[in-house]
Amino acid sequence: MTRQRQLQTVQLAALIAMALLCLYGAHLGWLTSTARIQTLVNEAGWLAPVAFILLQIIQVVFPIIPGGLTTVAGVAIFGPAWGFVYNYIGIGIGSVAAFCLTRHYGRDFLGALVPQKFMTRYGRWLAGGKSFDRMFTIAILLPVAPDDFLCMLAGLTQMSLRRFVTIIVLAKPWTILAYSLGLSAVLHALA
């Protein structure tokens, strides 16, 4: 079995596992309301933030769940402040992991995880040299850019790990903050 096929199998297995977990949670009544989810999180204690951070790391490296959705879920479950912190930790670690995995395994790894349309659309950025760094920084600041893919794409460039981490540490919080404050305002308006 080729590496690409193995990664696609892992992605499919993770998607199926997530769907089964959601169905199981719905069957047990865990997912019937935000209050029930928050009760479940409170009962889980310190494991809830750890599990959420792991989910964020996984969703960055294996993009089976939209990152915006899990970011919003973190704010809804943990509140704007802790939701921001847990999102930032998980997404930051996941971004660095995605960069390093692509740097190590190359284009085949990236091609196995993301649709070809992304490679076609953003592949020309690879020839940009230092301009890639600027475009990458701007894209990370924008809440609508495909950040997870761009972190992997950065692994194919000459960008150093130190520069990558600096960009993620300084630019990524603003996007997460935008999601956190935006959702917080919406939840406050609905209450």
mmCIF file with all atom_site columns, C-alpha atoms in Angstrom:
data_model
loop_
_atom_site.group_PDB
_atom_site.id
_atom_site.type_symbol
_atom_site.label_atom_id
_atom_site.label_alt_id
_atom_site.label_comp_id
_atom_site.label_asym_id
_atom_site.label_entity_id
_atom_site.label_seq_id
_atom_site.pdbx_PDB_ins_code
_atom_site.Cartn_x
_atom_site.Cartn_y
_atom_site.Cartn_z
_atom_site.occupancy
_atom_site.B_iso_or_equiv
_atom_site.pdbx_formal_charge
_atom_site.auth_seq_id
_atom_site.auth_comp_id
_atom_site.auth_asym_id
_atom_site.auth_atom_id
_atom_site.pdbx_PDB_model_num
ATOM 1   C CA . MET A 1 1   ? 0.000   0.000  0.000  1.00 0.00 ? 1   MET A CA 1
ATOM 2   C CA . THR A 1 2   ? 1.411   3.385  -0.977 1.00 0.00 ? 2   THR A CA 1
ATOM 3   C CA . ARG A 1 3   ? 1.960   6.155  1.565  1.00 0.00 ? 3   ARG A CA 1
ATOM 4   C CA . GLN A 1 4   ? -0.782  8.205  -0.074 1.00 0.00 ? 4   GLN A CA 1
ATOM 5   C CA . ARG A 1 5   ? -3.244  5.336  0.230  1.00 0.00 ? 5   ARG A CA 1
ATOM 6   C CA . GLN A 1 6   ? -2.239  4.804  3.888  1.00 0.00 ? 6   GLN A CA 1
ATOM 7   C CA . LEU A 1 7   ? -2.846  8.461  4.735  1.00 0.00 ? 7   LEU A CA 1
ATOM 8   C CA . GLN A 1 8   ? -6.194  8.433  2.966  1.00 0.00 ? 8   GLN A CA 1
ATOM 9   C CA . THR A 1 9   ? -7.138  5.300  4.908  1.00 0.00 ? 9   THR A CA 1
ATOM 10  C CA . VAL A 1 10  ? -6.185  6.995  8.196  1.00 0.00 ? 10  VAL A CA 1
ATOM 11  C CA . GLN A 1 11  ? -8.250  10.051 7.220  1.00 0.00 ? 11  GLN A CA 1
ATOM 12  C CA . LEU A 1 12  ? -11.260 7.909  6.353  1.00 0.00 ? 12  LEU A CA 1
ATOM 13  C CA . ALA A 1 13  ? -10.924 5.896  9.571  1.00 0.00 ? 13  ALA A CA 1
ATOM 14  C CA . ALA A 1 14  ? -10.728 9.118  11.607 1.00 0.00 ? 14  ALA A CA 1
ATOM 15  C CA . LEU A 1 15  ? -13.803 10.516 9.858  1.00 0.00 ? 15  LEU A CA 1
ATOM 16  C CA . ILE A 1 16  ? -15.750 7.324  10.522 1.00 0.00 ? 16  ILE A CA 1
ATOM 17  C CA . ALA A 1 17  ? -14.607 7.297  14.164 1.00 0.00 ? 17  ALA A CA 1
ATOM 18  C CA . MET A 1 18  ? -15.713 10.916 14.605 1.00 0.00 ? 18  MET A CA 1
ATOM 19  C CA . ALA A 1 19  ? -19.094 10.186 13.035 1.00 0.00 ? 19  ALA A CA 1
ATOM 20  C CA . LEU A 1 20  ? -19.589 7.133  15.265 1.00 0.00 ? 20  LEU A CA 1
ATOM 21  C CA . LEU A 1 21  ? -18.555 9.094  18.338 1.00 0.00 ? 21  LEU A CA 1
ATOM 22  C CA . CYS A 1 22  ? -21.052 11.842 17.449 1.00 0.00 ? 22  CYS A CA 1
ATOM 23  C CA . LEU A 1 23  ? -23.820 9.278  16.910 1.00 0.00 ? 23  LEU A CA 1
ATOM 24  C CA . TYR A 1 24  ? -22.965 7.575  20.197 1.00 0.00 ? 24  TYR A CA 1
ATOM 25  C CA . GLY A 1 25  ? -22.918 10.927 21.989 1.00 0.00 ? 25  GLY A CA 1
ATOM 26  C CA . ALA A 1 26  ? -26.278 11.862 20.490 1.00 0.00 ? 26  ALA A CA 1
ATOM 27  C CA . HIS A 1 27  ? -27.716 8.475  21.491 1.00 0.00 ? 27  HIS A CA 1
ATOM 28  C CA . LEU A 1 28  ? -26.577 9.013  25.107 1.00 0.00 ? 28  LEU A CA 1
ATOM 29  C CA . GLY A 1 29  ? -27.978 12.561 25.098 1.00 0.00 ? 29  GLY A CA 1
ATOM 30  C CA . TRP A 1 30  ? -24.583 14.255 25.339 1.00 0.00 ? 30  TRP A CA 1
ATOM 31  C CA . LEU A 1 31  ? -25.181 16.444 22.294 1.00 0.00 ? 31  LEU A CA 1
ATOM 32  C CA . THR A 1 32  ? -28.765 17.534 22.908 1.00 0.00 ? 32  THR A CA 1
ATOM 33  C CA . SER A 1 33  ? -27.923 21.072 24.080 1.00 0.00 ? 33  SER A CA 1
ATOM 34  C CA . THR A 1 34  ? -25.059 23.422 24.811 1.00 0.00 ? 34  THR A CA 1
ATOM 35  C CA . ALA A 1 35  ? -25.858 23.126 28.526 1.00 0.00 ? 35  ALA A CA 1
ATOM 36  C CA . ARG A 1 36  ? -25.551 19.322 28.357 1.00 0.00 ? 36  ARG A CA 1
ATOM 37  C CA . ILE A 1 37  ? -22.226 19.570 26.522 1.00 0.00 ? 37  ILE A CA 1
ATOM 38  C CA . GLN A 1 38  ? -20.916 22.029 29.127 1.00 0.00 ? 38  GLN A CA 1
ATOM 39  C CA . THR A 1 39  ? -22.043 19.706 31.933 1.00 0.00 ? 39  THR A CA 1
ATOM 40  C CA . LEU A 1 40  ? -20.215 16.851 30.268 1.00 0.00 ? 40  LEU A CA 1
ATOM 41  C CA . VAL A 1 41  ? -17.101 19.017 29.908 1.00 0.00 ? 41  VAL A CA 1
ATOM 42  C CA . ASN A 1 42  ? -17.277 20.034 33.573 1.00 0.00 ? 42  ASN A CA 1
ATOM 43  C CA . GLU A 1 43  ? -17.621 16.390 34.609 1.00 0.00 ? 43  GLU A CA 1
ATOM 44  C CA . ALA A 1 44  ? -14.543 15.504 32.535 1.00 0.00 ? 44  ALA A CA 1
ATOM 45  C CA . GLY A 1 45  ? -12.424 17.982 34.520 1.00 0.00 ? 45  GLY A CA 1
ATOM 46  C CA . TRP A 1 46  ? -8.898  18.552 33.231 1.00 0.00 ? 46  TRP A CA 1
ATOM 47  C CA . LEU A 1 47  ? -9.352  15.893 30.556 1.00 0.00 ? 47  LEU A CA 1
ATOM 48  C CA . ALA A 1 48  ? -11.788 18.109 28.620 1.00 0.00 ? 48  ALA A CA 1
ATOM 49  C CA . PRO A 1 49  ? -9.225  20.807 27.705 1.00 0.00 ? 49  PRO A CA 1
ATOM 50  C CA . VAL A 1 50  ? -6.591  18.167 26.964 1.00 0.00 ? 50  VAL A CA 1
ATOM 51  C CA . ALA A 1 51  ? -8.992  16.262 24.697 1.00 0.00 ? 51  ALA A CA 1
ATOM 52  C CA . PHE A 1 52  ? -10.027 19.488 22.970 1.00 0.00 ? 52  PHE A CA 1
ATOM 53  C CA . ILE A 1 53  ? -6.412  20.550 22.391 1.00 0.00 ? 53  ILE A CA 1
ATOM 54  C CA . LEU A 1 54  ? -5.674  17.095 20.935 1.00 0.00 ? 54  LEU A CA 1
ATOM 55  C CA . LEU A 1 55  ? -8.720  17.430 18.675 1.00 0.00 ? 55  LEU A CA 1
ATOM 56  C CA . GLN A 1 56  ? -7.412  20.781 17.435 1.00 0.00 ? 56  GLN A CA 1
ATOM 57  C CA . ILE A 1 57  ? -3.967  19.314 16.757 1.00 0.00 ? 57  ILE A CA 1
ATOM 58  C CA . ILE A 1 58  ? -5.484  16.405 14.835 1.00 0.00 ? 58  ILE A CA 1
ATOM 59  C CA . GLN A 1 59  ? -7.892  18.572 12.827 1.00 0.00 ? 59  GLN A CA 1
ATOM 60  C CA . VAL A 1 60  ? -4.989  20.733 11.628 1.00 0.00 ? 60  VAL A CA 1
ATOM 61  C CA . VAL A 1 61  ? -2.829  17.791 10.540 1.00 0.00 ? 61  VAL A CA 1
ATOM 62  C CA . PHE A 1 62  ? -5.678  15.663 9.187  1.00 0.00 ? 62  PHE A CA 1
ATOM 63  C CA . PRO A 1 63  ? -8.207  18.194 7.885  1.00 0.00 ? 63  PRO A CA 1
ATOM 64  C CA . ILE A 1 64  ? -11.396 16.158 8.266  1.00 0.00 ? 64  ILE A CA 1
ATOM 65  C CA . ILE A 1 65  ? -13.269 18.749 10.327 1.00 0.00 ? 65  ILE A CA 1
ATOM 66  C CA . PRO A 1 66  ? -13.311 22.432 9.356  1.00 0.00 ? 66  PRO A CA 1
ATOM 67  C CA . GLY A 1 67  ? -11.020 24.334 11.729 1.00 0.00 ? 67  GLY A CA 1
ATOM 68  C CA . GLY A 1 68  ? -13.455 27.237 11.984 1.00 0.00 ? 68  GLY A CA 1
ATOM 69  C CA . LEU A 1 69  ? -16.088 24.852 13.329 1.00 0.00 ? 69  LEU A CA 1
ATOM 70  C CA . THR A 1 70  ? -13.867 23.447 16.073 1.00 0.00 ? 70  THR A CA 1
ATOM 71  C CA . THR A 1 71  ? -12.641 26.947 16.946 1.00 0.00 ? 71  THR A CA 1
ATOM 72  C CA . VAL A 1 72  ? -16.218 28.104 17.396 1.00 0.00 ? 72  VAL A CA 1
ATOM 73  C CA . ALA A 1 73  ? -16.991 24.950 19.407 1.00 0.00 ? 73  ALA A CA 1
ATOM 74  C CA . GLY A 1 74  ? -14.079 25.689 21.749 1.00 0.00 ? 74  GLY A CA 1
ATOM 75  C CA . VAL A 1 75  ? -15.408 29.164 22.473 1.00 0.00 ? 75  VAL A CA 1
ATOM 76  C CA . ALA A 1 76  ? -18.969 27.876 22.944 1.00 0.00 ? 76  ALA A CA 1
ATOM 77  C CA . ILE A 1 77  ? -17.853 25.103 25.303 1.00 0.00 ? 77  ILE A CA 1
ATOM 78  C CA . PHE A 1 78  ? -15.070 26.754 27.314 1.00 0.00 ? 78  PHE A CA 1
ATOM 79  C CA . GLY A 1 79  ? -16.059 30.416 27.003 1.00 0.00 ? 79  GLY A CA 1
ATOM 80  C CA . PRO A 1 80  ? -14.242 33.173 25.108 1.00 0.00 ? 80  PRO A CA 1
ATOM 81  C CA . ALA A 1 81  ? -11.097 33.363 27.274 1.00 0.00 ? 81  ALA A CA 1
ATOM 82  C CA . TRP A 1 82  ? -10.329 29.671 27.847 1.00 0.00 ? 82  TRP A CA 1
ATOM 83  C CA . GLY A 1 83  ? -11.724 28.778 24.432 1.00 0.00 ? 83  GLY A CA 1
ATOM 84  C CA . PHE A 1 84  ? -9.196  31.166 22.912 1.00 0.00 ? 84  PHE A CA 1
ATOM 85  C CA . VAL A 1 85  ? -6.336  29.710 24.980 1.00 0.00 ? 85  VAL A CA 1
ATOM 86  C CA . TYR A 1 86  ? -7.170  26.074 24.169 1.00 0.00 ? 86  TYR A CA 1
ATOM 87  C CA . ASN A 1 87  ? -7.740  26.879 20.500 1.00 0.00 ? 87  ASN A CA 1
ATOM 88  C CA . TYR A 1 88  ? -4.434  28.741 20.298 1.00 0.00 ? 88  TYR A CA 1
ATOM 89  C CA . ILE A 1 89  ? -2.453  25.945 21.947 1.00 0.00 ? 89  ILE A CA 1
ATOM 90  C CA . GLY A 1 90  ? -4.002  23.185 19.818 1.00 0.00 ? 90  GLY A CA 1
ATOM 91  C CA . ILE A 1 91  ? -3.925  25.053 16.522 1.00 0.00 ? 91  ILE A CA 1
ATOM 92  C CA . GLY A 1 92  ? -0.385  26.304 17.159 1.00 0.00 ? 92  GLY A CA 1
ATOM 93  C CA . ILE A 1 93  ? 0.969   22.831 17.935 1.00 0.00 ? 93  ILE A CA 1
ATOM 94  C CA . GLY A 1 94  ? -1.005  21.335 15.039 1.00 0.00 ? 94  GLY A CA 1
ATOM 95  C CA . SER A 1 95  ? 0.328   23.966 12.630 1.00 0.00 ? 95  SER A CA 1
ATOM 96  C CA . VAL A 1 96  ? 3.922   23.242 13.607 1.00 0.00 ? 96  VAL A CA 1
ATOM 97  C CA . ALA A 1 97  ? 3.280   19.490 13.336 1.00 0.00 ? 97  ALA A CA 1
ATOM 98  C CA . ALA A 1 98  ? 1.738   19.923 9.862  1.00 0.00 ? 98  ALA A CA 1
ATOM 99  C CA . PHE A 1 99  ? 4.733   22.002 8.733  1.00 0.00 ? 99  PHE A CA 1
ATOM 100 C CA . CYS A 1 100 ? 7.242   19.471 10.099 1.00 0.00 ? 100 CYS A CA 1
ATOM 101 C CA . LEU A 1 101 ? 5.433   16.432 8.685  1.00 0.00 ? 101 LEU A CA 1
ATOM 102 C CA . THR A 1 102 ? 5.283   17.995 5.233  1.00 0.00 ? 102 THR A CA 1
ATOM 103 C CA . ARG A 1 103 ? 8.905   19.099 5.492  1.00 0.00 ? 103 ARG A CA 1
ATOM 104 C CA . HIS A 1 104 ? 9.875   15.502 6.336  1.00 0.00 ? 104 HIS A CA 1
ATOM 105 C CA . TYR A 1 105 ? 7.561   13.549 3.997  1.00 0.00 ? 105 TYR A CA 1
ATOM 106 C CA . GLY A 1 106 ? 7.250   16.048 1.167  1.00 0.00 ? 106 GLY A CA 1
ATOM 107 C CA . ARG A 1 107 ? 4.719   16.625 -1.569 1.00 0.00 ? 107 ARG A CA 1
ATOM 108 C CA . ASP A 1 108 ? 3.307   13.080 -1.401 1.00 0.00 ? 108 ASP A CA 1
ATOM 109 C CA . PHE A 1 109 ? 2.227   13.649 2.201  1.00 0.00 ? 109 PHE A CA 1
ATOM 110 C CA . LEU A 1 110 ? 0.521   16.911 1.281  1.00 0.00 ? 110 LEU A CA 1
ATOM 111 C CA . GLY A 1 111 ? -1.085  15.429 -1.820 1.00 0.00 ? 111 GLY A CA 1
ATOM 112 C CA . ALA A 1 112 ? -2.548  12.582 0.221  1.00 0.00 ? 112 ALA A CA 1
ATOM 113 C CA . LEU A 1 113 ? -4.253  14.946 2.659  1.00 0.00 ? 113 LEU A CA 1
ATOM 114 C CA . VAL A 1 114 ? -5.579  17.813 0.587  1.00 0.00 ? 114 VAL A CA 1
ATOM 115 C CA . PRO A 1 115 ? -7.541  18.096 -2.645 1.00 0.00 ? 115 PRO A CA 1
ATOM 116 C CA . GLN A 1 116 ? -5.612  18.681 -5.853 1.00 0.00 ? 116 GLN A CA 1
ATOM 117 C CA . LYS A 1 117 ? -7.485  21.968 -6.369 1.00 0.00 ? 117 LYS A CA 1
ATOM 118 C CA . PHE A 1 118 ? -5.580  23.474 -3.428 1.00 0.00 ? 118 PHE A CA 1
ATOM 119 C CA . MET A 1 119 ? -2.280  22.339 -4.867 1.00 0.00 ? 119 MET A CA 1
ATOM 120 C CA . THR A 1 120 ? -3.220  23.833 -8.225 1.00 0.00 ? 120 THR A CA 1
ATOM 121 C CA . ARG A 1 121 ? -4.456  27.117 -6.725 1.00 0.00 ? 121 ARG A CA 1
ATOM 122 C CA . TYR A 1 122 ? -1.660  27.692 -4.223 1.00 0.00 ? 122 TYR A CA 1
ATOM 123 C CA . GLY A 1 123 ? 1.153   25.654 -5.762 1.00 0.00 ? 123 GLY A CA 1
ATOM 124 C CA . ARG A 1 124 ? 2.364   28.686 -7.685 1.00 0.00 ? 124 ARG A CA 1
ATOM 125 C CA . TRP A 1 125 ? 3.142   30.321 -4.333 1.00 0.00 ? 125 TRP A CA 1
ATOM 126 C CA . LEU A 1 126 ? 5.997   27.830 -3.958 1.00 0.00 ? 126 LEU A CA 1
ATOM 127 C CA . ALA A 1 127 ? 7.991   29.612 -6.643 1.00 0.00 ? 127 ALA A CA 1
ATOM 128 C CA . GLY A 1 128 ? 7.645   32.905 -4.756 1.00 0.00 ? 128 GLY A CA 1
ATOM 129 C CA . GLY A 1 129 ? 10.724  32.568 -2.544 1.00 0.00 ? 129 GLY A CA 1
ATOM 130 C CA . LYS A 1 130 ? 10.688  35.273 0.138  1.00 0.00 ? 130 LYS A CA 1
ATOM 131 C CA . SER A 1 131 ? 7.390   36.614 -1.177 1.00 0.00 ? 131 SER A CA 1
ATOM 132 C CA . PHE A 1 132 ? 5.846   33.327 0.002  1.00 0.00 ? 132 PHE A CA 1
ATOM 133 C CA . ASP A 1 133 ? 6.703   34.322 3.565  1.00 0.00 ? 133 ASP A CA 1
ATOM 134 C CA . ARG A 1 134 ? 4.821   37.615 3.185  1.00 0.00 ? 134 ARG A CA 1
ATOM 135 C CA . MET A 1 135 ? 1.821   35.991 1.484  1.00 0.00 ? 135 MET A CA 1
ATOM 136 C CA . PHE A 1 136 ? 1.791   33.253 4.127  1.00 0.00 ? 136 PHE A CA 1
ATOM 137 C CA . THR A 1 137 ? 1.839   35.799 6.972  1.00 0.00 ? 137 THR A CA 1
ATOM 138 C CA . ILE A 1 138 ? -1.047  37.760 5.460  1.00 0.00 ? 138 ILE A CA 1
ATOM 139 C CA . ALA A 1 139 ? -3.043  34.577 4.838  1.00 0.00 ? 139 ALA A CA 1
ATOM 140 C CA . ILE A 1 140 ? -2.537  33.421 8.444  1.00 0.00 ? 140 ILE A CA 1
ATOM 141 C CA . LEU A 1 141 ? -3.905  36.785 9.616  1.00 0.00 ? 141 LEU A CA 1
ATOM 142 C CA . LEU A 1 142 ? -7.085  36.325 7.549  1.00 0.00 ? 142 LEU A CA 1
ATOM 143 C CA . PRO A 1 143 ? -9.831  34.230 9.146  1.00 0.00 ? 143 PRO A CA 1
ATOM 144 C CA . VAL A 1 144 ? -10.996 32.847 5.786  1.00 0.00 ? 144 VAL A CA 1
ATOM 145 C CA . ALA A 1 145 ? -7.687  31.491 4.431  1.00 0.00 ? 145 ALA A CA 1
ATOM 146 C CA . PRO A 1 146 ? -7.085  27.714 4.303  1.00 0.00 ? 146 PRO A CA 1
ATOM 147 C CA . ASP A 1 147 ? -4.525  27.950 7.120  1.00 0.00 ? 147 ASP A CA 1
ATOM 148 C CA . ASP A 1 148 ? -4.013  24.236 7.713  1.00 0.00 ? 148 ASP A CA 1
ATOM 149 C CA . PHE A 1 149 ? -3.191  23.642 4.070  1.00 0.00 ? 149 PHE A CA 1
ATOM 150 C CA . LEU A 1 150 ? -0.944  26.705 3.933  1.00 0.00 ? 150 LEU A CA 1
ATOM 151 C CA . CYS A 1 151 ? 1.003   25.460 6.973  1.00 0.00 ? 151 CYS A CA 1
ATOM 152 C CA . MET A 1 152 ? 1.610   22.202 5.122  1.00 0.00 ? 152 MET A CA 1
ATOM 153 C CA . LEU A 1 153 ? 2.504   24.065 1.940  1.00 0.00 ? 153 LEU A CA 1
ATOM 154 C CA . ALA A 1 154 ? 5.029   26.126 3.904  1.00 0.00 ? 154 ALA A CA 1
ATOM 155 C CA . GLY A 1 155 ? 6.772   22.852 4.731  1.00 0.00 ? 155 GLY A CA 1
ATOM 156 C CA . LEU A 1 156 ? 7.643   22.519 1.037  1.00 0.00 ? 156 LEU A CA 1
ATOM 157 C CA . THR A 1 157 ? 9.351   25.927 0.936  1.00 0.00 ? 157 THR A CA 1
ATOM 158 C CA . GLN A 1 158 ? 12.749  27.130 2.128  1.00 0.00 ? 158 GLN A CA 1
ATOM 159 C CA . MET A 1 159 ? 11.119  28.855 5.112  1.00 0.00 ? 159 MET A CA 1
ATOM 160 C CA . SER A 1 160 ? 12.949  27.963 8.323  1.00 0.00 ? 160 SER A CA 1
ATOM 161 C CA . LEU A 1 161 ? 11.112  26.331 11.207 1.00 0.00 ? 161 LEU A CA 1
ATOM 162 C CA . ARG A 1 162 ? 12.035  29.314 13.385 1.00 0.00 ? 162 ARG A CA 1
ATOM 163 C CA . ARG A 1 163 ? 10.457  31.769 10.919 1.00 0.00 ? 163 ARG A CA 1
ATOM 164 C CA . PHE A 1 164 ? 7.372   29.568 10.576 1.00 0.00 ? 164 PHE A CA 1
ATOM 165 C CA . VAL A 1 165 ? 6.893   29.338 14.341 1.00 0.00 ? 165 VAL A CA 1
ATOM 166 C CA . THR A 1 166 ? 7.370   33.098 14.689 1.00 0.00 ? 166 THR A CA 1
ATOM 167 C CA . ILE A 1 167 ? 4.658   33.760 12.098 1.00 0.00 ? 167 ILE A CA 1
ATOM 168 C CA . ILE A 1 168 ? 2.263   31.304 13.767 1.00 0.00 ? 168 ILE A CA 1
ATOM 169 C CA . VAL A 1 169 ? 2.947   32.662 17.267 1.00 0.00 ? 169 VAL A CA 1
ATOM 170 C CA . LEU A 1 170 ? 2.498   36.303 16.231 1.00 0.00 ? 170 LEU A CA 1
ATOM 171 C CA . ALA A 1 171 ? -0.187  36.104 13.521 1.00 0.00 ? 171 ALA A CA 1
ATOM 172 C CA . LYS A 1 172 ? -2.425  33.161 14.421 1.00 0.00 ? 172 LYS A CA 1
ATOM 173 C CA . PRO A 1 173 ? -3.838  34.605 17.663 1.00 0.00 ? 173 PRO A CA 1
ATOM 174 C CA . TRP A 1 174 ? -5.562  37.403 15.732 1.00 0.00 ? 174 TRP A CA 1
ATOM 175 C CA . THR A 1 175 ? -7.613  34.990 13.650 1.00 0.00 ? 175 THR A CA 1
ATOM 176 C CA . ILE A 1 176 ? -8.536  32.928 16.699 1.00 0.00 ? 176 ILE A CA 1
ATOM 177 C CA . LEU A 1 177 ? -9.384  36.111 18.582 1.00 0.00 ? 177 LEU A CA 1
ATOM 178 C CA . ALA A 1 178 ? -11.637 37.239 15.719 1.00 0.00 ? 178 ALA A CA 1
ATOM 179 C CA . TYR A 1 179 ? -13.521 33.923 15.886 1.00 0.00 ? 179 TYR A CA 1
ATOM 180 C CA . SER A 1 180 ? -13.660 34.059 19.691 1.00 0.00 ? 180 SER A CA 1
ATOM 181 C CA . LEU A 1 181 ? -14.932 37.637 19.918 1.00 0.00 ? 181 LEU A CA 1
ATOM 182 C CA . GLY A 1 182 ? -17.318 37.198 17.005 1.00 0.00 ? 182 GLY A CA 1
ATOM 183 C CA . LEU A 1 183 ? -18.904 34.100 18.482 1.00 0.00 ? 183 LEU A CA 1
ATOM 184 C CA . SER A 1 184 ? -18.950 35.594 21.943 1.00 0.00 ? 184 SER A CA 1
ATOM 185 C CA . ALA A 1 185 ? -20.905 38.572 20.595 1.00 0.00 ? 185 ALA A CA 1
ATOM 186 C CA . VAL A 1 186 ? -23.341 36.301 18.763 1.00 0.00 ? 186 VAL A CA 1
ATOM 187 C CA . LEU A 1 187 ? -23.903 34.113 21.863 1.00 0.00 ? 187 LEU A CA 1
ATOM 188 C CA . HIS A 1 188 ? -24.382 37.221 24.010 1.00 0.00 ? 188 HIS A CA 1
ATOM 189 C CA . ALA A 1 189 ? -26.924 38.630 21.538 1.00 0.00 ? 189 ALA A CA 1
ATOM 190 C CA . LEU A 1 190 ? -28.861 35.344 21.529 1.00 0.00 ? 190 LEU A CA 1
ATOM 191 C CA . ALA A 1 191 ? -28.970 35.124 25.329 1.00 0.00 ? 191 ALA A CA 1
#
